[in-house]
Amino acid sequence: MNFEPTQEQLSVREMVATFARNEIDPHAAQWDREHTFPEPLFHKLGELGIMGMFASEAFGGAALDTVSTVLAIEELSRADAGVGVTVSVQGLAERIIEAFASDELKRRYLPDMCAGRWLGAFALTEAESGSDASSLRVSAQRHGDEYVLNGAKQWVTNGGYAKVFIVFARTGSDGPKGISAFLIDRDTAGLSIGRVTRKLGIHSSNTVDLILQDARVPASALLAAEGAGYRIALANLGSGRLGIAAQAVGILAACLETSRRYAQDRHQFGRPIGAFQAVSFKIADMAVDLDAARLLLYHAAWMRDRGMPVVDASSKAKLFASTAARKHAAECVQILGGYGYTDEFPAERYYRDAKITEIYEGTSEVQRIVIARELLGRLDERTAGDRPARRPGPSTVQRDGEGRERRPAARRDK
């Protein structure tokens, strides 16, 4: 099996890496300190073709394969994880629009999204429905040729700057079959942006609450059909998890490079600190986990490009990469010591940025549930009637010649 990146894929990586060195690295620390969303940067990424790498050429996209997209997100995230997640969510929105929206809506939104002039957002999570997305309460009621939406969404990445939102709302009964998806323009009456979320990390990404108060949208804004929303969400979260795995790999790669350089340059007791096993072993472990995380990620992306199911593979890639990023970001801080605890070096930013990769697009616990179910099936949902009847084993009761139960004689102590 060979899923080594092709020359074309490596060219994408080098192009994005060069862009990141020139356009992101010099500013990432300032964006982090000031919680700046670098909106002009995404116009430049649009000119480069990166904002449209998920969409087809018919709508102005680059139509890159999955391996190329994860390589691009990895390189962006190596420089600034907030930029990486902004691009990843843009891809999530573009894929859903192209797969499920009408031709009119595709033509209206995708060209400007691919050019980086417009951003997209994905609004699924609510205050009372996080990992249990099927319990969402935002409502969408049909009134003639319109739907009227009411409720609020949380953790909407890109939301403060997005032109278009993929919004999941309840059109039917409780449970996943009652959920539908809508494509809603920012200028829709009744749609407003709530609080801007102040986060531990990824300060250069924008996260907001989305408020819907009698927001009226045409029936044509419905994606696919009523009741298809949960299926749309699940079908795209697999590829979304690859984007977050790529983000985690980028953070981990940055941790390794920062740790390696510091261990070579910093001298204590008359020699580089990298000469001490306490430091060098940490760096060796980083390198091993980086290679392993990349292999899981690239393999899952390779599978998706061949039309293979990636639910299990994407969960494994995200689980491992995010765990490794969080673990080794802490080790990066430790290697740098007191300097690692200051914003004079990027280690503390990696430490703060890494944690979110274990939470969004499905927590690490959810990834383990997905992986276990692929291996074991849904054992928790089997009823007693579904289980095979237990076959009685051979009787251990002793009986006499007339069928009466023979009881053991009472013990007599001597």
PDB file of C-alpha atoms in Angstrom, residues 59 107-119:
ATOM      1  CA  PHE A  59     -17.877  27.230  -9.021  1.00  0.00           C
ATOM      2  CA  ARG A 107     -23.991  29.857  -7.998  1.00  0.00           C
ATOM      3  CA  ARG A 108     -24.875  32.600  -5.513  1.00  0.00           C
ATOM      4  CA  TYR A 109     -22.442  31.647  -2.759  1.00  0.00           C
ATOM      5  CA  LEU A 110     -19.648  29.336  -3.860  1.00  0.00           C
ATOM      6  CA  PRO A 111     -17.696  31.612  -6.251  1.00  0.00           C
ATOM      7  CA  ASP A 112     -17.247  34.343  -3.624  1.00  0.00           C
ATOM      8  CA  MET A 113     -16.471  31.765  -0.941  1.00  0.00           C
ATOM      9  CA  CYS A 114     -13.812  30.171  -3.122  1.00  0.00           C
ATOM     10  CA  ALA A 115     -12.293  33.594  -3.781  1.00  0.00           C
ATOM     11  CA  GLY A 116     -12.036  34.255  -0.041  1.00  0.00           C
ATOM     12  CA  ARG A 117     -14.416  37.219  -0.220  1.00  0.00           C
ATOM     13  CA  TRP A 118     -17.112  35.415   1.794  1.00  0.00           C
ATOM     14  CA  LEU A 119     -16.792  33.045   4.726  1.00  0.00           C
TER      15      LEU A 119
END
